[in-house]
Coordinates of C-alpha atoms and ligand atoms in Angstrom, one line a residue:
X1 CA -16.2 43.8 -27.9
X2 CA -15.9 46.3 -25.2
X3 CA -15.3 48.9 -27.6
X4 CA -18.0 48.7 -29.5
X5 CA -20.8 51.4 -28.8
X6 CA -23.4 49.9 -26.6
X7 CA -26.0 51.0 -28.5
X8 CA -24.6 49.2 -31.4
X9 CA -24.6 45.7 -28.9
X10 CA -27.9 46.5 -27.8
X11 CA -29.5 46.7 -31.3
X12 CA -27.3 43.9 -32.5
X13 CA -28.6 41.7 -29.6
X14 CA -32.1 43.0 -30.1
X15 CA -31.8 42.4 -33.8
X16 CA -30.7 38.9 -33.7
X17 CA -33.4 37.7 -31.3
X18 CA -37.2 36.0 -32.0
X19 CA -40.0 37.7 -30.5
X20 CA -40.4 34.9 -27.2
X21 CA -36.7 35.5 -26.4
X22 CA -37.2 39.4 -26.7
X23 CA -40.1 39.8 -24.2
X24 CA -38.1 37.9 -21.8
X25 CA -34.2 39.7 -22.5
X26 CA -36.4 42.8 -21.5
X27 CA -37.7 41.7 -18.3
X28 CA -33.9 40.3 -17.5
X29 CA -32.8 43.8 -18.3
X30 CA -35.4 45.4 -16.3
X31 CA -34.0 44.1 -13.1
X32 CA -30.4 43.9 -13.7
X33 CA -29.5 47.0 -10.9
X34 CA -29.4 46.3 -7.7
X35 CA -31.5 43.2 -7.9
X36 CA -30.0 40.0 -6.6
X37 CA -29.2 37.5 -9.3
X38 CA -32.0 34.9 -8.8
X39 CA -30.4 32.1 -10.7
X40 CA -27.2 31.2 -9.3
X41 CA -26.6 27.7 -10.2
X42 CA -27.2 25.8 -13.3
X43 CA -27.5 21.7 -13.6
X44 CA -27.8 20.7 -16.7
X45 CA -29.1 17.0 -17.5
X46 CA -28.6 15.5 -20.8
X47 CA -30.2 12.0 -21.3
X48 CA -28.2 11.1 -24.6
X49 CA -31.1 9.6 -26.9
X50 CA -33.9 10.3 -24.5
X51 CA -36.9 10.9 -26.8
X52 CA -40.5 10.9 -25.1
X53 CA -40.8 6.8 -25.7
X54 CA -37.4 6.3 -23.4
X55 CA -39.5 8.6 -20.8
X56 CA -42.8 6.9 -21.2
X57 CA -41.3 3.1 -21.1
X58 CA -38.9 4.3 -17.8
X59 CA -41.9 5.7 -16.4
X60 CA -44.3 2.9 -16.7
X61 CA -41.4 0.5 -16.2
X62 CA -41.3 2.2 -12.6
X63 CA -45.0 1.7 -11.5
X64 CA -46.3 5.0 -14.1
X65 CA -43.8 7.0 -12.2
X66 CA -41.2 9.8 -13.0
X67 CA -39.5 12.7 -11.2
X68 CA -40.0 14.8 -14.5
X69 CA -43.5 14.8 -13.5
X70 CA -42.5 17.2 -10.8
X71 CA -41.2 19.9 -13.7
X72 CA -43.8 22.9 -13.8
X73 CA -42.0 24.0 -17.0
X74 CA -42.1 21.8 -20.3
X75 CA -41.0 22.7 -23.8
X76 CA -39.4 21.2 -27.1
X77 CA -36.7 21.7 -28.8
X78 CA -36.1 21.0 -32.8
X79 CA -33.1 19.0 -32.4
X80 CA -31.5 19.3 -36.1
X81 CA -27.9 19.9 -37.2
X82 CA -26.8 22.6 -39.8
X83 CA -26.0 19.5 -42.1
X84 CA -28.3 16.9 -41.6
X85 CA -32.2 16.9 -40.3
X86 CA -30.8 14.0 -38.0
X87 CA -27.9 15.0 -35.7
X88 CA -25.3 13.2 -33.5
X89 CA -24.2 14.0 -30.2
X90 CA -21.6 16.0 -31.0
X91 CA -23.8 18.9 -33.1
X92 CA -26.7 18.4 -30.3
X93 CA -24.9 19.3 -27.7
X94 CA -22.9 21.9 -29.3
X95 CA -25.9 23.7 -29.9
X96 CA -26.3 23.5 -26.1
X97 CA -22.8 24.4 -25.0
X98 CA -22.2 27.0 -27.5
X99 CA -25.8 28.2 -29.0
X100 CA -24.6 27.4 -32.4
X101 CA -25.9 25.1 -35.4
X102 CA -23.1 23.0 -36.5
X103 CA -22.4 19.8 -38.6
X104 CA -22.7 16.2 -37.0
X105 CA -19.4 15.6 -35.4
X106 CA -18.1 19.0 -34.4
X107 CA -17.4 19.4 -30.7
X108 CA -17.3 22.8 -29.6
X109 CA -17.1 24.5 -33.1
X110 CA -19.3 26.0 -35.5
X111 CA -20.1 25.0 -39.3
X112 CA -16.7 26.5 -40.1
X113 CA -14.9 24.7 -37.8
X114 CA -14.3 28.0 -35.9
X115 CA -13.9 27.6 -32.3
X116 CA -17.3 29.0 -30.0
X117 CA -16.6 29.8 -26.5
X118 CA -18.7 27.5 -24.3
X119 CA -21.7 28.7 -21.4
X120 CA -19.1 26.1 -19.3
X121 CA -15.9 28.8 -20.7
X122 CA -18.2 31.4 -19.9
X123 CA -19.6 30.1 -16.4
X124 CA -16.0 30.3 -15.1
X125 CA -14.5 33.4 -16.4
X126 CA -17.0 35.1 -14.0
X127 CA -15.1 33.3 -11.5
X128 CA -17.9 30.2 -10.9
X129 CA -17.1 26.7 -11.0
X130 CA -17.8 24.2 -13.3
X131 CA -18.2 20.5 -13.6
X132 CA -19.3 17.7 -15.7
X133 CA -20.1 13.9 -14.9
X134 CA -20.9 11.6 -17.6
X135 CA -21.5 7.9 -17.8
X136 CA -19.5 7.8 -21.0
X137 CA -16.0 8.4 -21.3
X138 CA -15.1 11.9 -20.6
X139 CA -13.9 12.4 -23.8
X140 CA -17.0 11.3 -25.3
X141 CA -18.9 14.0 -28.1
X142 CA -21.6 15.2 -25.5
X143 CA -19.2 16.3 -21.6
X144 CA -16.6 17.1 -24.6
X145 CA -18.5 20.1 -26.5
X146 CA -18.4 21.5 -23.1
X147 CA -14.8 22.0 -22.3
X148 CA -13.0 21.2 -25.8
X149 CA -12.9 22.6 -29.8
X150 CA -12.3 20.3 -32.2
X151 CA -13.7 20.0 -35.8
X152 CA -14.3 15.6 -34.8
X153 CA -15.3 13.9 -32.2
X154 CA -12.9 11.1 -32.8
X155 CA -10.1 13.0 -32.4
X156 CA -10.1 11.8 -28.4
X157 CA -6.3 12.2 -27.7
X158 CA -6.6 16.6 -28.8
X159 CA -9.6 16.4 -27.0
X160 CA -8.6 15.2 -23.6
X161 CA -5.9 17.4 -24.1
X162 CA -8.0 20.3 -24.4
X163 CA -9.6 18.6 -20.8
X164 CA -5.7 18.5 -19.4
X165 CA -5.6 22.2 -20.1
X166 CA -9.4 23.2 -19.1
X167 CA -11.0 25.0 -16.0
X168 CA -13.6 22.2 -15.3
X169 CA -12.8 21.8 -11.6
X170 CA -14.9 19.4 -11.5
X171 CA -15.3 16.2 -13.6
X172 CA -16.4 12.1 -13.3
X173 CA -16.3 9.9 -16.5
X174 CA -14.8 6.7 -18.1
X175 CA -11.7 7.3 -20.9
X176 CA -8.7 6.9 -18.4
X177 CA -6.7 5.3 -21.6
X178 CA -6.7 8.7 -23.7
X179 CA -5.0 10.1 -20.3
X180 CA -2.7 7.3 -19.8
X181 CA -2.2 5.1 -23.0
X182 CA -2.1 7.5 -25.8
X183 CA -1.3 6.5 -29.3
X184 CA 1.7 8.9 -30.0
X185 CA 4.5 9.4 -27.6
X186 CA 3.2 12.2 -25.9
X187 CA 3.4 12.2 -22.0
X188 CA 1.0 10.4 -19.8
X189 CA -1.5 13.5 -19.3
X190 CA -1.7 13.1 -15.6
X191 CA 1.5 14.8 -15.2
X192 CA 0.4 17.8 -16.6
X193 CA -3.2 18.5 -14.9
X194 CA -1.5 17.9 -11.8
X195 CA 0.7 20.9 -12.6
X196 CA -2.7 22.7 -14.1
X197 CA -4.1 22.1 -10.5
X198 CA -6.1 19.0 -10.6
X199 CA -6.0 15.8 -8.4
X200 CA -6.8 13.3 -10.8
X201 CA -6.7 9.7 -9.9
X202 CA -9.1 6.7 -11.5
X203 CA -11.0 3.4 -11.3
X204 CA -7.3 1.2 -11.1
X205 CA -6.1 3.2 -7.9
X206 CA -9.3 3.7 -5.7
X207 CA -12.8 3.6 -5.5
X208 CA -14.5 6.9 -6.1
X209 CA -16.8 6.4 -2.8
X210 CA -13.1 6.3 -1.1
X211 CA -12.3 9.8 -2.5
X212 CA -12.5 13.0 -0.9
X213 CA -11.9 15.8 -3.3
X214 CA -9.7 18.4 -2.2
X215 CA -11.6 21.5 -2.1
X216 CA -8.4 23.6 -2.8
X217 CA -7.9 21.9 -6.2
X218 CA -9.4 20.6 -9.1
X219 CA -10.9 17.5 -9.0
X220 CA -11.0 14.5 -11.9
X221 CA -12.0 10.8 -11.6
X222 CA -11.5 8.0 -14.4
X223 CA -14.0 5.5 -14.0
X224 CA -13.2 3.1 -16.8
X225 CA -9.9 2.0 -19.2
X226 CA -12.8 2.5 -22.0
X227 CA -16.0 3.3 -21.9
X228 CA -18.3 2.1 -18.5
X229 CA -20.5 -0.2 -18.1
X230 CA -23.8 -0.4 -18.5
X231 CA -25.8 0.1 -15.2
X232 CA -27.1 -3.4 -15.6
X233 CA -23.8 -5.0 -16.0
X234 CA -22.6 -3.3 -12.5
X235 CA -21.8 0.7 -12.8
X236 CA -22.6 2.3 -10.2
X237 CA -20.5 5.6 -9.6
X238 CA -23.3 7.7 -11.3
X239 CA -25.4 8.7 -8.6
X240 CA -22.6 9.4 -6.2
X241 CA -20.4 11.3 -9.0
X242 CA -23.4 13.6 -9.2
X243 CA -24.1 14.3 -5.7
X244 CA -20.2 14.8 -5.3
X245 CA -19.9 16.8 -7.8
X246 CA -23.1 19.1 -6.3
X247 CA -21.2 18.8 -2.8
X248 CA -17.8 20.0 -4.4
X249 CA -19.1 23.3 -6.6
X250 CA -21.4 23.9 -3.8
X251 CA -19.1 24.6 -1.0
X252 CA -16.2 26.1 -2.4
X253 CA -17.7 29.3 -3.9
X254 CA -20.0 31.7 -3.3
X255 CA -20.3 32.6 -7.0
X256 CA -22.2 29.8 -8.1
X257 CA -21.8 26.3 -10.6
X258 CA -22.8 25.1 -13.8
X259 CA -22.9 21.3 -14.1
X260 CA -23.6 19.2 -16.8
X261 CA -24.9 15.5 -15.7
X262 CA -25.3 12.6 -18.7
X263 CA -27.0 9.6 -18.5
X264 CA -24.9 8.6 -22.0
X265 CA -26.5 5.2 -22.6
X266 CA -29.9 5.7 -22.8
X267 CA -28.6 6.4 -26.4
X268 CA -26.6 2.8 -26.4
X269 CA -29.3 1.2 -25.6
X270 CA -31.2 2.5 -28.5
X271 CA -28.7 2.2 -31.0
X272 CA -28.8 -1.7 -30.0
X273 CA -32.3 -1.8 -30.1
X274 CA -32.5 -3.5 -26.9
X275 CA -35.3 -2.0 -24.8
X276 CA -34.5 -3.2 -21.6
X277 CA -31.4 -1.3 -21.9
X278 CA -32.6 2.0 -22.6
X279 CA -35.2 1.5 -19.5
X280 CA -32.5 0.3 -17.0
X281 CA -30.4 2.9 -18.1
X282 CA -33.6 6.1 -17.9
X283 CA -34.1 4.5 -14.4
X284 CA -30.7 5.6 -12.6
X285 CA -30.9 8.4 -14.8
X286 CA -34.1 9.5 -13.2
X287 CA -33.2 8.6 -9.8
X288 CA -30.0 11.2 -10.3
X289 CA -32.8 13.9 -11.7
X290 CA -35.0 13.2 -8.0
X291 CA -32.1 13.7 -6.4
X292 CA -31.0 17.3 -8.1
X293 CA -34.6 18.2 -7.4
X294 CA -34.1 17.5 -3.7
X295 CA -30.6 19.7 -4.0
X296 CA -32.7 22.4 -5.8
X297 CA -35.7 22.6 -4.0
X298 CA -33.5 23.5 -0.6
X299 CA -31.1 26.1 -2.3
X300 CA -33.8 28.0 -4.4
X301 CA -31.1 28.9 -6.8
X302 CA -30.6 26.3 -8.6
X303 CA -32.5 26.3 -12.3
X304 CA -32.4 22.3 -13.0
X305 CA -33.3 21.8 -16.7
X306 CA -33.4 18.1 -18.6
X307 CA -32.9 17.9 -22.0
X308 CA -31.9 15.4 -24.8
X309 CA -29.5 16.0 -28.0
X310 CA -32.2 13.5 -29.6
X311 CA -34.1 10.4 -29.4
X312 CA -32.3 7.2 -30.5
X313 CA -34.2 4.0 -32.2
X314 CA -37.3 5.5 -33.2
X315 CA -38.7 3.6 -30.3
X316 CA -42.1 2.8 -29.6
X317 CA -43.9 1.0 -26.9
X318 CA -46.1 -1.9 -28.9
X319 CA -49.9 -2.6 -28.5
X320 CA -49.3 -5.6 -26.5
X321 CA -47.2 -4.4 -24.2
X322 CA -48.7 -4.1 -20.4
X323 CA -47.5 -1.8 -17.8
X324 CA -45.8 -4.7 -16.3
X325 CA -44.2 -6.2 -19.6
X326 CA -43.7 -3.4 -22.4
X327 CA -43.1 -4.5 -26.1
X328 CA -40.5 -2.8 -28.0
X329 CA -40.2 -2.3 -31.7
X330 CA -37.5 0.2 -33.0
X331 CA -37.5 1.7 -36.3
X332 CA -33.7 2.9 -36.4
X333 CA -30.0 1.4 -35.3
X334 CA -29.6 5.3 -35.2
X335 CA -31.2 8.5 -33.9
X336 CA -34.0 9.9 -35.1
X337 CA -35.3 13.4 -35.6
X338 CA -38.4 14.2 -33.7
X339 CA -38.7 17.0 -31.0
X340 CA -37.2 16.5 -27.5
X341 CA -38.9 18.0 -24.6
X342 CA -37.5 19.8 -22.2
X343 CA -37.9 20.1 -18.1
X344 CA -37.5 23.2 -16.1
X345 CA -37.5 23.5 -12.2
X346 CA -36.5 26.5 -10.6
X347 CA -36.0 30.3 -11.0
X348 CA -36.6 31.4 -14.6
X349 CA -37.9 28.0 -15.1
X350 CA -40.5 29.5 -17.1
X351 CA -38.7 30.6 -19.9
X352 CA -38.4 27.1 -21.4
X353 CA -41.4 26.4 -22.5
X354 CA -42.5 27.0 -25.6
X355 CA -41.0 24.9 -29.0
X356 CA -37.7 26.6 -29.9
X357 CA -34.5 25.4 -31.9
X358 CA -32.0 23.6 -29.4
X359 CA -29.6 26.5 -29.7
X360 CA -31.8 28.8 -27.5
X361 CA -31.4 26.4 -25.1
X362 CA -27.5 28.3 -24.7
X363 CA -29.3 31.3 -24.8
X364 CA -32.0 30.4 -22.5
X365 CA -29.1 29.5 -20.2
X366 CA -27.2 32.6 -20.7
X367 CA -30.2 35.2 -19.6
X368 CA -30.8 32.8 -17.1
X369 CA -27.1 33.4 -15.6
X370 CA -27.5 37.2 -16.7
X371 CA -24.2 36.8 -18.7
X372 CA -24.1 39.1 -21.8
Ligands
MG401 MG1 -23.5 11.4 -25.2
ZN402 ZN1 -26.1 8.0 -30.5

């Protein structure tokens, strides 16, 4: 790449862009000397299955309340994969990590299975740091098109692998079996990412609120043999995995962080069409997204921006329901393919609104980090 003229990268870049994208790149250009970097940290919140019905039941669930009412920015994004109208998690948030449209089940890779470097690759060649926390396990399709490349999503053994041998120095998640028990005879993976600089320990050891991370290495937590529980049935780390991971990228660098936070069973509740689910799982979810705010608004560096890869269900709140006692009716055990809007808090907020494919999402990220 570096020997390539730059006019030639210029008019390539130029070239590939739509017009909304193009007023912007220019006005990132424009200040690029001598200009402080405004954005220094990215969080990154993925609601798995979070369609504007999971929003509007949460909210009115919580007294007609939300912390995504304090967003000033708000667009959509057209959610589809290159092979289906519908996607999955895996394409969704592919097209986040990577800015590419790829086929429903491809972590990390594009329609040809070819490997796309990720903004979380990206983020920490410039020397940041990077974490992910998820209330799946780690090795589930969304935190995994982050850190790994694999043409499927169920191929969780390669993919915690590709964790084992990563530069996420920070991450939280269930999935301490693809670690420990692993289906061939290859060694327990702990082993290694404690030679690749990580202190790893999970749920069977300690508690995570009895951790401290060591700020001199990596840090990885196991919160589940499988995947967690629902926040009804007792989970409870995802709040405090958040703000620990915040804490942790925070104070180590003076670079800056992308993290990646997922409330993953807003989307289980939806494909079991159980509404109370999805609600109880929007509410922590939304507690998490106050608290970011609260992070963001006292740094003034942070760009916050809430997304979904989808909505799952084809929920809708019925005409009987109250604001005390919603009715649910879903039209789908799977997701659905309506637009997903999109929050934005912070510097270069502003550049999210609009309606835009899910991929510029990646490159909304991108000019927001000033990465080329
Ligand atoms: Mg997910
Ligand atoms: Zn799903």
């Amino acid at each position: 790449m570096s020997r390539v003229p730059l006019f030639l990268i210029v008019f390539l870049f130029f070239s590939c862009d739509q017009g909304q994208t193009k007023k912007v790149t220019n006005t990132t250009l424009s200040t690029t000397n001598n200009t402080p970097k405004k954005v220094k940290n990215i969080i990154l919140l993925i609601g798995d299955g979070m369609g504007l019905t999971q929003i509007s039941a949460g909210m009115y669930s919580q007294g007609n309340k939300t912390s995504l009412e304090e967003f000033p920015v708000i667009g959509l994004h057209k959610s589809h994969a290159s092979n289906k109208l519908v996607t999955d998690s895996a394409a969704g948030a592919t097209a986040f990590s990577c800015g590419v449209k790829t086929y429903n089940g491809a972590i990390g890779v594009d329609k040809d299975t070819m490997a796309v470097e990720t903004i979380l690759e990206k983020a920490r060649k410039q020397g940041m740091k990077t974490g992910l926390v998820a209330s799946s396990t780690i090795v589930h399709a969304t935190p995994a098109s982050f850190y790994s490349h694999n043409k499927s999503r169920k191929n969780y053994d390669e993919i915690a692998d590709d964790l084992a041998q990563s530069s996420v120095d920070f991450f939280v998640g269930g999935g301490k079996m693809f670690f420990t028990e692993r289906a061939e005879t290859r060694k327990d993976l702990y082993q290694s990412m404690r030679s690749n600089g990580y202190m790893i320990s999970d749920f069977f050891e300690s508690e995570l609120k009895d951790i401290t991370p060591d700020l001199s290495k990596k840090f990885g937590f196991l919160t589940a043999n499988k995947d967690p529980l629902p926040v009804a049935q007792g989970r409870d780390y995802l709040p405090l995995a958040s703000e620990m991971a915040i804490e942790y990228l925070d104070a180590v660098e003076d670079k800056g962080f992308f993290l990646m936070i997922e409330g993953s069973q807003i989307d289980w509740g939806g494909h079991a069409n159980n509404g109370e689910y999805v609600v109880s799982e929007f509410v922590e979810f939304d507690q998490i997204i106050g608290n970011v705010l609260d992070f963001a608004e006292k740094d003034g560096q942070t760009l916050v921006i809430v997304t979904a890869d989808h909505e799952t269900g084809g929920l809708a709140i019925q005409p009987e329901s109250t604001m005390d006692s919603l009715q649910y009716a879903f039209t789908s055990t799977y997701h659905t393919g309506t637009m997903i809007p999109v929050f934005a808090y912070g510097p270069d907020a502003e550049i999210f609104a609009g309606i835009y494919e899910n991929t510029e999402i990646f490159y909304k990220m991108l000019q927001a980090f000033d990465f080329k």
